[in-house]
Amino acid sequence: KIQRAVHAVEKCLGVSESRFDTKFIVNGSKQSTNIVNFPADLRREVFEVEETFLINGNPDKIDEDKVRKRGQNGSYSFSRTIKYKVRGDKGEADTVKRPLTALEYLRQISTKKDPKFKTLHKERTTFIFEKQYLTINHRSFIVDKILMEEPVTLLRFSSKRGEEGQVKIPEWINLGDNVTKDKKYSTYQMSLIR
């Protein structure tokens, strides 16, 4: 969140550095969220995240419209994110994110959930390693407490464009392929019902 705030201020001031998100598959047991053996002394936070896509009421202007439930220990925050289509010569899409109350979230889910999408469940672990902020997302699809598909675990980090290879990855994470440009690992594609 702090990085996003810094980037928003940089963008307003016209000094924004181009940031790039990188995603890797994490290899290991597909049946467990414990595929990473974190060192006992590493401080980390674990969150539950649910993302649900909403019916797009304006497909000419909007690419994605989704709500998110995020929290830990039974306490949650809720938000809605609208990603607009790319416009202009910069090739950047505007994204608007706003907080929701629990009631607003439930209303959106009950009245606007897009039937073409599954709700994506994530166990998100965040930690700092060598002064770098890293995120591990364990994604799964659960319906009535039944795992519907094989889960996927991804390591995600942000870096300056051109400096992706300078990020230090802990040796205790068994990395697979770089799937940054593979659309099938986007939240949108992974949530589509096939």
Short mmCIF file of N, CA and C in Angstrom, two decimals:
data_model
loop_
_atom_site.label_atom_id
_atom_site.label_comp_id
_atom_site.label_asym_id
_atom_site.label_seq_id
_atom_site.Cartn_x
_atom_site.Cartn_y
_atom_site.Cartn_z
N LYS A 1 0.82 -1.19 0.00
CA LYS A 1 0.00 0.00 0.00
C LYS A 1 0.86 1.25 0.00
N ILE A 2 1.94 1.21 0.76
CA ILE A 2 2.83 2.37 0.82
C ILE A 2 3.45 2.61 -0.55
N GLN A 3 3.88 1.53 -1.22
CA GLN A 3 4.47 1.68 -2.55
C GLN A 3 3.48 2.31 -3.52
N ARG A 4 2.20 1.87 -3.46
CA ARG A 4 1.19 2.43 -4.35
C ARG A 4 0.99 3.91 -4.07
N ALA A 5 1.00 4.30 -2.79
CA ALA A 5 0.82 5.70 -2.45
C ALA A 5 1.99 6.54 -2.96
N VAL A 6 3.20 6.04 -2.80
CA VAL A 6 4.38 6.75 -3.29
C VAL A 6 4.30 6.90 -4.82
N HIS A 7 3.91 5.84 -5.51
CA HIS A 7 3.82 5.90 -6.97
C HIS A 7 2.72 6.87 -7.43
N ALA A 8 1.62 6.94 -6.67
CA ALA A 8 0.55 7.87 -7.02
C ALA A 8 1.03 9.31 -6.89
N VAL A 9 1.77 9.61 -5.82
CA VAL A 9 2.31 10.96 -5.63
C VAL A 9 3.33 11.28 -6.72
N GLU A 10 4.21 10.31 -7.02
CA GLU A 10 5.20 10.51 -8.09
C GLU A 10 4.52 10.81 -9.41
N LYS A 11 3.44 10.07 -9.70
CA LYS A 11 2.72 10.26 -10.96
C LYS A 11 2.11 11.66 -11.03
N CYS A 12 1.53 12.13 -9.90
CA CYS A 12 0.95 13.47 -9.87
C CYS A 12 2.01 14.55 -10.08
N LEU A 13 3.21 14.30 -9.55
CA LEU A 13 4.29 15.27 -9.67
C LEU A 13 5.04 15.17 -11.00
N GLY A 14 4.71 14.14 -11.77
CA GLY A 14 5.37 13.96 -13.05
C GLY A 14 6.75 13.35 -12.95
N VAL A 15 7.07 12.71 -11.83
CA VAL A 15 8.39 12.09 -11.66
C VAL A 15 8.26 10.58 -11.48
N SER A 16 7.15 10.06 -11.95
CA SER A 16 6.86 8.64 -11.77
C SER A 16 7.88 7.77 -12.48
N GLU A 17 8.41 6.81 -11.75
CA GLU A 17 9.28 5.82 -12.35
C GLU A 17 8.40 4.66 -12.79
N SER A 18 8.71 4.08 -13.91
CA SER A 18 7.93 2.97 -14.40
C SER A 18 8.21 1.74 -13.53
N ARG A 19 7.16 1.21 -12.91
CA ARG A 19 7.27 0.02 -12.07
C ARG A 19 6.73 -1.17 -12.84
N PHE A 20 7.21 -2.32 -12.49
CA PHE A 20 6.86 -3.51 -13.22
C PHE A 20 6.61 -4.65 -12.23
N ASP A 21 5.43 -5.25 -12.30
CA ASP A 21 5.13 -6.41 -11.46
C ASP A 21 5.61 -7.66 -12.15
N THR A 22 6.26 -8.53 -11.40
CA THR A 22 6.77 -9.79 -11.91
C THR A 22 6.11 -10.92 -11.13
N LYS A 23 5.73 -11.99 -11.84
CA LYS A 23 5.09 -13.14 -11.20
C LYS A 23 5.81 -14.42 -11.62
N PHE A 24 6.09 -15.27 -10.63
CA PHE A 24 6.68 -16.59 -10.86
C PHE A 24 5.79 -17.66 -10.24
N ILE A 25 5.72 -18.80 -10.87
CA ILE A 25 5.10 -19.97 -10.25
C ILE A 25 6.01 -20.41 -9.11
N VAL A 26 5.42 -20.84 -8.01
CA VAL A 26 6.19 -21.43 -6.92
C VAL A 26 5.94 -22.94 -6.98
N ASN A 27 7.01 -23.70 -7.14
CA ASN A 27 6.89 -25.16 -7.24
C ASN A 27 6.74 -25.78 -5.86
N GLY A 28 6.06 -26.90 -5.81
CA GLY A 28 5.89 -27.62 -4.56
C GLY A 28 4.61 -28.40 -4.58
N SER A 29 4.21 -28.87 -3.43
CA SER A 29 2.99 -29.66 -3.31
C SER A 29 1.79 -28.81 -3.69
N LYS A 30 0.97 -29.29 -4.60
CA LYS A 30 -0.21 -28.55 -5.04
C LYS A 30 -1.38 -28.71 -4.06
N GLN A 31 -1.27 -29.61 -3.13
CA GLN A 31 -2.38 -29.88 -2.22
C GLN A 31 -2.33 -29.02 -0.97
N SER A 32 -1.28 -28.27 -0.77
CA SER A 32 -1.12 -27.55 0.48
C SER A 32 -0.71 -26.12 0.24
N THR A 33 -1.13 -25.23 1.13
CA THR A 33 -0.67 -23.84 1.06
C THR A 33 0.72 -23.71 1.68
N ASN A 34 1.21 -24.77 2.30
CA ASN A 34 2.51 -24.73 2.97
C ASN A 34 3.64 -25.20 2.06
N ILE A 35 3.66 -24.72 0.81
CA ILE A 35 4.69 -25.18 -0.11
C ILE A 35 5.98 -24.37 0.03
N VAL A 36 5.94 -23.32 0.84
CA VAL A 36 7.14 -22.53 1.11
C VAL A 36 7.51 -22.76 2.57
N ASN A 37 8.73 -23.17 2.79
CA ASN A 37 9.22 -23.36 4.16
C ASN A 37 9.86 -22.06 4.64
N PHE A 38 9.05 -21.19 5.23
CA PHE A 38 9.55 -19.90 5.70
C PHE A 38 10.47 -20.12 6.90
N PRO A 39 11.55 -19.36 6.97
CA PRO A 39 12.39 -19.42 8.17
C PRO A 39 11.57 -19.00 9.39
N ALA A 40 11.81 -19.64 10.51
CA ALA A 40 11.03 -19.39 11.73
C ALA A 40 11.14 -17.93 12.18
N ASP A 41 12.28 -17.27 11.93
CA ASP A 41 12.47 -15.90 12.41
C ASP A 41 12.02 -14.83 11.41
N LEU A 42 11.46 -15.22 10.27
CA LEU A 42 11.01 -14.26 9.27
C LEU A 42 9.64 -13.72 9.65
N ARG A 43 9.54 -12.42 9.80
CA ARG A 43 8.25 -11.80 10.09
C ARG A 43 7.43 -11.76 8.81
N ARG A 44 6.21 -12.24 8.90
CA ARG A 44 5.33 -12.26 7.74
C ARG A 44 3.88 -12.10 8.20
N GLU A 45 3.04 -11.66 7.28
CA GLU A 45 1.61 -11.51 7.54
C GLU A 45 0.86 -12.38 6.54
N VAL A 46 -0.18 -13.02 7.01
CA VAL A 46 -1.01 -13.87 6.16
C VAL A 46 -2.42 -13.32 6.16
N PHE A 47 -2.96 -13.13 4.96
CA PHE A 47 -4.30 -12.58 4.78
C PHE A 47 -5.15 -13.53 3.94
N GLU A 48 -6.44 -13.44 4.14
CA GLU A 48 -7.40 -14.10 3.27
C GLU A 48 -7.90 -13.04 2.30
N VAL A 49 -7.99 -13.40 1.02
CA VAL A 49 -8.48 -12.47 0.02
C VAL A 49 -9.50 -13.21 -0.85
N GLU A 50 -10.64 -12.57 -1.10
CA GLU A 50 -11.61 -13.08 -2.05
C GLU A 50 -11.88 -11.98 -3.07
N GLU A 51 -11.80 -12.35 -4.35
CA GLU A 51 -12.09 -11.38 -5.41
C GLU A 51 -13.23 -11.91 -6.27
N THR A 52 -14.21 -11.05 -6.50
CA THR A 52 -15.40 -11.43 -7.26
C THR A 52 -15.64 -10.38 -8.34
N PHE A 53 -15.76 -10.83 -9.58
CA PHE A 53 -16.03 -9.91 -10.69
C PHE A 53 -17.52 -9.60 -10.76
N LEU A 54 -17.81 -8.34 -11.10
CA LEU A 54 -19.19 -7.88 -11.21
C LEU A 54 -19.57 -7.75 -12.67
N ILE A 55 -20.87 -7.75 -12.93
CA ILE A 55 -21.37 -7.54 -14.29
C ILE A 55 -20.92 -6.16 -14.75
N ASN A 56 -20.33 -6.11 -15.93
CA ASN A 56 -19.81 -4.87 -16.48
C ASN A 56 -20.95 -4.11 -17.15
N GLY A 57 -21.39 -3.03 -16.52
CA GLY A 57 -22.49 -2.24 -17.05
C GLY A 57 -22.10 -1.27 -18.15
N ASN A 58 -20.79 -1.15 -18.43
CA ASN A 58 -20.33 -0.20 -19.45
C ASN A 58 -19.11 -0.77 -20.16
N PRO A 59 -19.28 -1.84 -20.96
CA PRO A 59 -18.13 -2.51 -21.57
C PRO A 59 -17.33 -1.65 -22.56
N ASP A 60 -17.91 -0.55 -23.04
CA ASP A 60 -17.17 0.33 -23.95
C ASP A 60 -16.07 1.10 -23.22
N LYS A 61 -16.26 1.35 -21.92
CA LYS A 61 -15.30 2.14 -21.16
C LYS A 61 -14.57 1.35 -20.09
N ILE A 62 -15.20 0.28 -19.59
CA ILE A 62 -14.64 -0.45 -18.45
C ILE A 62 -14.14 -1.82 -18.87
N ASP A 63 -12.91 -2.14 -18.43
CA ASP A 63 -12.32 -3.47 -18.67
C ASP A 63 -12.73 -4.45 -17.59
N GLU A 64 -12.57 -4.04 -16.32
CA GLU A 64 -12.84 -4.93 -15.20
C GLU A 64 -13.54 -4.16 -14.09
N ASP A 65 -14.46 -4.85 -13.44
CA ASP A 65 -15.15 -4.29 -12.28
C ASP A 65 -15.23 -5.42 -11.27
N LYS A 66 -14.58 -5.26 -10.11
CA LYS A 66 -14.57 -6.35 -9.13
C LYS A 66 -14.60 -5.80 -7.72
N VAL A 67 -15.03 -6.68 -6.80
CA VAL A 67 -15.00 -6.35 -5.38
C VAL A 67 -14.04 -7.31 -4.69
N ARG A 68 -13.48 -6.84 -3.59
CA ARG A 68 -12.49 -7.62 -2.85
C ARG A 68 -12.80 -7.60 -1.36
N LYS A 69 -12.66 -8.76 -0.77
CA LYS A 69 -12.75 -8.92 0.68
C LYS A 69 -11.37 -9.35 1.13
N ARG A 70 -10.77 -8.60 2.07
CA ARG A 70 -9.41 -8.89 2.50
C ARG A 70 -9.32 -8.76 4.01
N GLY A 71 -8.67 -9.72 4.65
CA GLY A 71 -8.54 -9.60 6.09
C GLY A 71 -7.82 -10.77 6.72
N GLN A 72 -7.79 -10.74 8.04
CA GLN A 72 -7.17 -11.80 8.81
C GLN A 72 -7.81 -11.84 10.19
N ASN A 73 -7.76 -13.01 10.80
CA ASN A 73 -8.30 -13.20 12.14
C ASN A 73 -9.76 -12.76 12.27
N GLY A 74 -10.56 -12.98 11.24
CA GLY A 74 -11.98 -12.66 11.30
C GLY A 74 -12.33 -11.20 11.10
N SER A 75 -11.36 -10.35 10.82
CA SER A 75 -11.60 -8.93 10.60
C SER A 75 -11.29 -8.61 9.14
N TYR A 76 -12.24 -7.97 8.43
CA TYR A 76 -12.10 -7.77 6.98
C TYR A 76 -12.30 -6.32 6.57
N SER A 77 -11.67 -5.98 5.45
CA SER A 77 -11.96 -4.72 4.77
C SER A 77 -12.49 -5.09 3.39
N PHE A 78 -13.22 -4.16 2.80
CA PHE A 78 -13.87 -4.43 1.53
C PHE A 78 -13.58 -3.27 0.57
N SER A 79 -13.43 -3.59 -0.72
CA SER A 79 -13.17 -2.53 -1.70
C SER A 79 -13.74 -2.92 -3.06
N ARG A 80 -13.89 -1.92 -3.89
CA ARG A 80 -14.32 -2.12 -5.28
C ARG A 80 -13.27 -1.48 -6.17
N THR A 81 -12.88 -2.21 -7.21
CA THR A 81 -11.88 -1.72 -8.15
C THR A 81 -12.48 -1.73 -9.55
N ILE A 82 -12.40 -0.58 -10.21
CA ILE A 82 -12.85 -0.47 -11.60
C ILE A 82 -11.63 -0.11 -12.44
N LYS A 83 -11.33 -0.97 -13.41
CA LYS A 83 -10.21 -0.73 -14.32
C LYS A 83 -10.78 -0.32 -15.66
N TYR A 84 -10.44 0.90 -16.07
CA TYR A 84 -10.96 1.44 -17.33
C TYR A 84 -10.09 0.99 -18.50
N LYS A 85 -10.67 1.00 -19.67
CA LYS A 85 -9.94 0.60 -20.88
C LYS A 85 -8.80 1.57 -21.14
N VAL A 86 -7.76 1.07 -21.79
CA VAL A 86 -6.59 1.90 -22.14
C VAL A 86 -7.03 2.98 -23.10
N ARG A 87 -6.56 4.19 -22.81
CA ARG A 87 -6.85 5.29 -23.72
C ARG A 87 -5.65 6.20 -23.81
N GLY A 88 -5.58 6.93 -24.87
CA GLY A 88 -4.46 7.84 -25.05
C GLY A 88 -3.21 7.14 -25.54
N ASP A 89 -2.19 7.92 -25.80
CA ASP A 89 -0.95 7.38 -26.37
C ASP A 89 -0.01 6.79 -25.33
N LYS A 90 -0.27 7.00 -24.04
CA LYS A 90 0.60 6.45 -23.00
C LYS A 90 0.37 4.97 -22.79
N GLY A 91 -0.82 4.49 -23.19
CA GLY A 91 -1.12 3.07 -23.03
C GLY A 91 -1.38 2.64 -21.61
N GLU A 92 -1.73 3.58 -20.74
CA GLU A 92 -2.00 3.25 -19.35
C GLU A 92 -3.49 3.29 -19.09
N ALA A 93 -3.97 2.32 -18.36
CA ALA A 93 -5.38 2.27 -17.99
C ALA A 93 -5.55 2.91 -16.62
N ASP A 94 -6.59 3.70 -16.48
CA ASP A 94 -6.90 4.28 -15.17
C ASP A 94 -7.60 3.22 -14.33
N THR A 95 -7.23 3.16 -13.07
CA THR A 95 -7.87 2.24 -12.14
C THR A 95 -8.35 3.05 -10.95
N VAL A 96 -9.62 2.84 -10.60
CA VAL A 96 -10.21 3.54 -9.47
C VAL A 96 -10.57 2.50 -8.43
N LYS A 97 -10.04 2.70 -7.22
CA LYS A 97 -10.32 1.77 -6.12
C LYS A 97 -10.91 2.57 -4.98
N ARG A 98 -12.01 2.06 -4.43
CA ARG A 98 -12.63 2.76 -3.31
C ARG A 98 -13.07 1.75 -2.26
N PRO A 99 -13.03 2.16 -1.00
CA PRO A 99 -13.46 1.26 0.07
C PRO A 99 -14.98 1.07 0.05
N LEU A 100 -15.43 -0.07 0.54
CA LEU A 100 -16.85 -0.37 0.69
C LEU A 100 -17.13 -0.74 2.14
N THR A 101 -18.36 -0.52 2.57
CA THR A 101 -18.77 -1.06 3.85
C THR A 101 -19.11 -2.54 3.63
N ALA A 102 -19.24 -3.29 4.70
CA ALA A 102 -19.61 -4.71 4.58
C ALA A 102 -20.96 -4.84 3.90
N LEU A 103 -21.90 -3.95 4.21
CA LEU A 103 -23.22 -4.00 3.60
C LEU A 103 -23.15 -3.71 2.09
N GLU A 104 -22.37 -2.70 1.71
CA GLU A 104 -22.20 -2.40 0.27
C GLU A 104 -21.59 -3.59 -0.46
N TYR A 105 -20.59 -4.21 0.16
CA TYR A 105 -19.94 -5.38 -0.44
C TYR A 105 -20.97 -6.50 -0.66
N LEU A 106 -21.73 -6.82 0.37
CA LEU A 106 -22.73 -7.88 0.26
C LEU A 106 -23.79 -7.56 -0.79
N ARG A 107 -24.17 -6.30 -0.88
CA ARG A 107 -25.15 -5.89 -1.89
C ARG A 107 -24.58 -6.08 -3.29
N GLN A 108 -23.32 -5.70 -3.50
CA GLN A 108 -22.69 -5.88 -4.81
C GLN A 108 -22.64 -7.36 -5.20
N ILE A 109 -22.25 -8.21 -4.24
CA ILE A 109 -22.14 -9.65 -4.49
C ILE A 109 -23.51 -10.24 -4.84
N SER A 110 -24.52 -9.83 -4.09
CA SER A 110 -25.84 -10.44 -4.27
C SER A 110 -26.58 -9.93 -5.51
N THR A 111 -26.27 -8.72 -5.97
CA THR A 111 -27.03 -8.16 -7.09
C THR A 111 -26.24 -8.04 -8.39
N LYS A 112 -24.91 -8.02 -8.33
CA LYS A 112 -24.13 -7.74 -9.54
C LYS A 112 -23.05 -8.77 -9.85
N LYS A 113 -22.98 -9.88 -9.10
CA LYS A 113 -21.94 -10.88 -9.37
C LYS A 113 -22.10 -11.40 -10.79
N ASP A 114 -20.99 -11.39 -11.53
CA ASP A 114 -21.02 -11.85 -12.92
C ASP A 114 -21.01 -13.37 -12.94
N PRO A 115 -22.03 -14.01 -13.52
CA PRO A 115 -22.09 -15.48 -13.52
C PRO A 115 -21.03 -16.14 -14.40
N LYS A 116 -20.31 -15.35 -15.19
CA LYS A 116 -19.24 -15.92 -16.04
C LYS A 116 -17.95 -16.15 -15.25
N PHE A 117 -17.93 -15.71 -13.98
CA PHE A 117 -16.71 -15.79 -13.17
C PHE A 117 -16.94 -16.54 -11.87
N LYS A 118 -15.88 -17.24 -11.43
CA LYS A 118 -15.85 -17.85 -10.10
C LYS A 118 -15.26 -16.83 -9.13
N THR A 119 -15.58 -16.96 -7.88
CA THR A 119 -14.92 -16.15 -6.86
C THR A 119 -13.54 -16.75 -6.61
N LEU A 120 -12.52 -15.92 -6.68
CA LEU A 120 -11.14 -16.37 -6.50
C LEU A 120 -10.75 -16.19 -5.04
N HIS A 121 -10.31 -17.28 -4.42
CA HIS A 121 -9.86 -17.26 -3.02
C HIS A 121 -8.33 -17.29 -3.01
N LYS A 122 -7.74 -16.44 -2.19
CA LYS A 122 -6.28 -16.40 -2.08
C LYS A 122 -5.87 -16.41 -0.62
N GLU A 123 -4.82 -17.14 -0.35
CA GLU A 123 -4.13 -16.96 0.92
C GLU A 123 -2.88 -16.17 0.55
N ARG A 124 -2.81 -14.94 1.03
CA ARG A 124 -1.72 -14.03 0.65
C ARG A 124 -0.76 -13.88 1.82
N THR A 125 0.51 -14.21 1.56
CA THR A 125 1.56 -14.04 2.57
C THR A 125 2.48 -12.93 2.10
N THR A 126 2.69 -11.93 2.93
CA THR A 126 3.57 -10.82 2.58
C THR A 126 4.74 -10.79 3.57
N PHE A 127 5.90 -10.45 3.05
CA PHE A 127 7.09 -10.39 3.90
C PHE A 127 8.15 -9.53 3.23
N ILE A 128 9.13 -9.13 4.01
CA ILE A 128 10.26 -8.36 3.49
C ILE A 128 11.50 -9.24 3.55
N PHE A 129 12.20 -9.29 2.42
CA PHE A 129 13.43 -10.06 2.32
C PHE A 129 14.47 -9.19 1.64
N GLU A 130 15.62 -8.98 2.29
CA GLU A 130 16.69 -8.15 1.73
C GLU A 130 16.16 -6.77 1.29
N LYS A 131 15.35 -6.15 2.14
CA LYS A 131 14.77 -4.83 1.91
C LYS A 131 13.82 -4.79 0.71
N GLN A 132 13.27 -5.94 0.34
CA GLN A 132 12.33 -6.04 -0.77
C GLN A 132 11.01 -6.59 -0.25
N TYR A 133 9.92 -6.03 -0.74
CA TYR A 133 8.59 -6.48 -0.35
C TYR A 133 8.15 -7.57 -1.32
N LEU A 134 7.87 -8.76 -0.81
CA LEU A 134 7.47 -9.89 -1.64
C LEU A 134 6.11 -10.40 -1.18
N THR A 135 5.37 -10.94 -2.13
CA THR A 135 4.04 -11.48 -1.86
C THR A 135 3.94 -12.88 -2.45
N ILE A 136 3.40 -13.80 -1.67
CA ILE A 136 3.09 -15.13 -2.19
C ILE A 136 1.58 -15.28 -2.12
N ASN A 137 0.97 -15.54 -3.28
CA ASN A 137 -0.46 -15.77 -3.38
C ASN A 137 -0.72 -17.23 -3.67
N HIS A 138 -1.47 -17.88 -2.81
CA HIS A 138 -1.91 -19.25 -3.05
C HIS A 138 -3.37 -19.14 -3.47
N ARG A 139 -3.66 -19.40 -4.76
CA ARG A 139 -4.99 -19.19 -5.31
C ARG A 139 -5.73 -20.51 -5.43
N SER A 140 -7.00 -20.46 -5.08
CA SER A 140 -7.83 -21.65 -5.21
C SER A 140 -9.28 -21.24 -5.44
N PHE A 141 -10.08 -22.19 -5.88
CA PHE A 141 -11.50 -21.97 -6.11
C PHE A 141 -12.27 -22.93 -5.23
N ILE A 142 -13.02 -22.37 -4.30
CA ILE A 142 -13.74 -23.19 -3.33
C ILE A 142 -15.23 -22.89 -3.47
N VAL A 143 -16.02 -23.94 -3.64
CA VAL A 143 -17.46 -23.81 -3.69
C VAL A 143 -18.02 -24.75 -2.64
N ASP A 144 -18.81 -24.21 -1.72
CA ASP A 144 -19.37 -25.01 -0.62
C ASP A 144 -18.28 -25.82 0.08
N LYS A 145 -17.15 -25.18 0.35
CA LYS A 145 -16.02 -25.77 1.08
C LYS A 145 -15.36 -26.94 0.33
N ILE A 146 -15.58 -27.04 -0.98
CA ILE A 146 -14.95 -28.09 -1.79
C ILE A 146 -13.99 -27.42 -2.77
N LEU A 147 -12.74 -27.89 -2.81
CA LEU A 147 -11.75 -27.36 -3.74
C LEU A 147 -12.13 -27.81 -5.15
N MET A 148 -12.36 -26.84 -6.04
CA MET A 148 -12.88 -27.15 -7.37
C MET A 148 -11.80 -27.40 -8.42
N GLU A 149 -10.65 -26.80 -8.26
CA GLU A 149 -9.56 -26.93 -9.24
C GLU A 149 -8.24 -27.01 -8.51
N GLU A 150 -7.22 -27.38 -9.27
CA GLU A 150 -5.88 -27.43 -8.70
C GLU A 150 -5.43 -26.02 -8.33
N PRO A 151 -4.97 -25.81 -7.09
CA PRO A 151 -4.53 -24.47 -6.70
C PRO A 151 -3.23 -24.06 -7.40
N VAL A 152 -3.00 -22.76 -7.42
CA VAL A 152 -1.80 -22.20 -8.03
C VAL A 152 -1.14 -21.27 -7.02
N THR A 153 0.18 -21.38 -6.88
CA THR A 153 0.90 -20.49 -5.97
C THR A 153 1.88 -19.64 -6.77
N LEU A 154 1.80 -18.33 -6.55
CA LEU A 154 2.64 -17.38 -7.30
C LEU A 154 3.42 -16.50 -6.34
N LEU A 155 4.66 -16.20 -6.72
CA LEU A 155 5.46 -15.18 -6.03
C LEU A 155 5.34 -13.92 -6.87
N ARG A 156 5.03 -12.79 -6.23
CA ARG A 156 4.89 -11.52 -6.95
C ARG A 156 5.73 -10.46 -6.27
N PHE A 157 6.38 -9.64 -7.09
CA PHE A 157 7.12 -8.50 -6.55
C PHE A 157 7.12 -7.39 -7.57
N SER A 158 7.42 -6.20 -7.11
CA SER A 158 7.44 -5.00 -7.95
C SER A 158 8.88 -4.51 -8.03
N SER A 159 9.26 -4.04 -9.20
CA SER A 159 10.61 -3.48 -9.37
C SER A 159 10.55 -2.41 -10.45
N LYS A 160 11.61 -1.63 -10.53
CA LYS A 160 11.71 -0.65 -11.60
C LYS A 160 11.87 -1.39 -12.91
N ARG A 161 11.25 -0.86 -13.94
CA ARG A 161 11.37 -1.48 -15.25
C ARG A 161 12.85 -1.56 -15.63
N GLY A 162 13.27 -2.74 -16.06
CA GLY A 162 14.66 -2.95 -16.42
C GLY A 162 15.50 -3.50 -15.27
N GLU A 163 14.96 -3.50 -14.05
CA GLU A 163 15.71 -4.00 -12.90
C GLU A 163 15.09 -5.26 -12.32
N GLU A 164 14.26 -5.95 -13.12
CA GLU A 164 13.57 -7.14 -12.62
C GLU A 164 14.55 -8.21 -12.13
N GLY A 165 15.66 -8.36 -12.83
CA GLY A 165 16.64 -9.39 -12.47
C GLY A 165 17.45 -9.07 -11.23
N GLN A 166 17.34 -7.85 -10.71
CA GLN A 166 18.13 -7.45 -9.55
C GLN A 166 17.43 -7.76 -8.22
N VAL A 167 16.18 -8.22 -8.30
CA VAL A 167 15.46 -8.58 -7.09
C VAL A 167 16.02 -9.89 -6.57
N LYS A 168 16.31 -9.94 -5.27
CA LYS A 168 16.87 -11.15 -4.67
C LYS A 168 15.74 -12.05 -4.21
N ILE A 169 15.73 -13.27 -4.70
CA ILE A 169 14.71 -14.25 -4.34
C ILE A 169 15.30 -15.16 -3.27
N PRO A 170 14.58 -15.38 -2.17
CA PRO A 170 15.11 -16.27 -1.12
C PRO A 170 15.34 -17.68 -1.67
N GLU A 171 16.42 -18.30 -1.23
CA GLU A 171 16.73 -19.65 -1.73
C GLU A 171 15.75 -20.69 -1.23
N TRP A 172 14.99 -20.37 -0.20
CA TRP A 172 14.01 -21.31 0.34
C TRP A 172 12.69 -21.28 -0.42
N ILE A 173 12.62 -20.50 -1.50
CA ILE A 173 11.45 -20.53 -2.39
C ILE A 173 11.87 -21.24 -3.67
N ASN A 174 11.16 -22.30 -4.01
CA ASN A 174 11.45 -23.09 -5.20
C ASN A 174 10.68 -22.51 -6.38
N LEU A 175 11.36 -21.63 -7.15
CA LEU A 175 10.70 -20.93 -8.25
C LEU A 175 10.56 -21.81 -9.47
N GLY A 176 9.42 -21.62 -10.14
CA GLY A 176 9.18 -22.24 -11.43
C GLY A 176 9.31 -21.19 -12.51
N ASP A 177 8.45 -21.25 -13.49
CA ASP A 177 8.50 -20.35 -14.64
C ASP A 177 8.07 -18.94 -14.29
N ASN A 178 8.63 -17.96 -15.03
CA ASN A 178 8.19 -16.59 -14.97
C ASN A 178 6.89 -16.52 -15.80
N VAL A 179 5.78 -16.15 -15.14
CA VAL A 179 4.48 -16.11 -15.81
C VAL A 179 3.93 -14.69 -15.88
N THR A 180 4.83 -13.71 -15.81
CA THR A 180 4.41 -12.32 -15.80
C THR A 180 3.55 -11.97 -17.01
N LYS A 181 3.95 -12.43 -18.18
CA LYS A 181 3.23 -12.08 -19.41
C LYS A 181 2.20 -13.12 -19.82
N ASP A 182 2.06 -14.16 -19.04
CA ASP A 182 1.10 -15.22 -19.35
C ASP A 182 -0.26 -14.84 -18.79
N LYS A 183 -1.17 -14.46 -19.65
CA LYS A 183 -2.49 -13.95 -19.24
C LYS A 183 -3.28 -14.98 -18.44
N LYS A 184 -3.01 -16.28 -18.62
CA LYS A 184 -3.80 -17.27 -17.91
C LYS A 184 -3.57 -17.22 -16.40
N TYR A 185 -2.54 -16.50 -15.95
CA TYR A 185 -2.29 -16.35 -14.52
C TYR A 185 -2.79 -15.01 -13.97
N SER A 186 -3.53 -14.26 -14.78
CA SER A 186 -4.15 -13.03 -14.28
C SER A 186 -5.38 -13.40 -13.48
N THR A 187 -5.76 -12.54 -12.55
CA THR A 187 -6.96 -12.77 -11.75
C THR A 187 -8.17 -12.93 -12.66
N TYR A 188 -8.25 -12.10 -13.68
CA TYR A 188 -9.37 -12.13 -14.61
C TYR A 188 -9.49 -13.50 -15.28
N GLN A 189 -8.41 -13.96 -15.88
CA GLN A 189 -8.43 -15.23 -16.60
C GLN A 189 -8.63 -16.42 -15.66
N MET A 190 -8.01 -16.38 -14.49
CA MET A 190 -8.15 -17.50 -13.56
C MET A 190 -9.56 -17.59 -12.98
N SER A 191 -10.30 -16.49 -13.00
CA SER A 191 -11.65 -16.49 -12.45
C SER A 191 -12.72 -16.87 -13.46
N LEU A 192 -12.39 -16.81 -14.74
CA LEU A 192 -13.37 -17.15 -15.78
C LEU A 192 -13.82 -18.59 -15.66
N ILE A 193 -15.11 -18.83 -15.79
CA ILE A 193 -15.65 -20.20 -15.79
C ILE A 193 -15.47 -20.76 -17.18
N ARG A 194 -14.87 -21.94 -17.25
CA ARG A 194 -14.65 -22.59 -18.55
C ARG A 194 -15.45 -23.86 -18.63
#
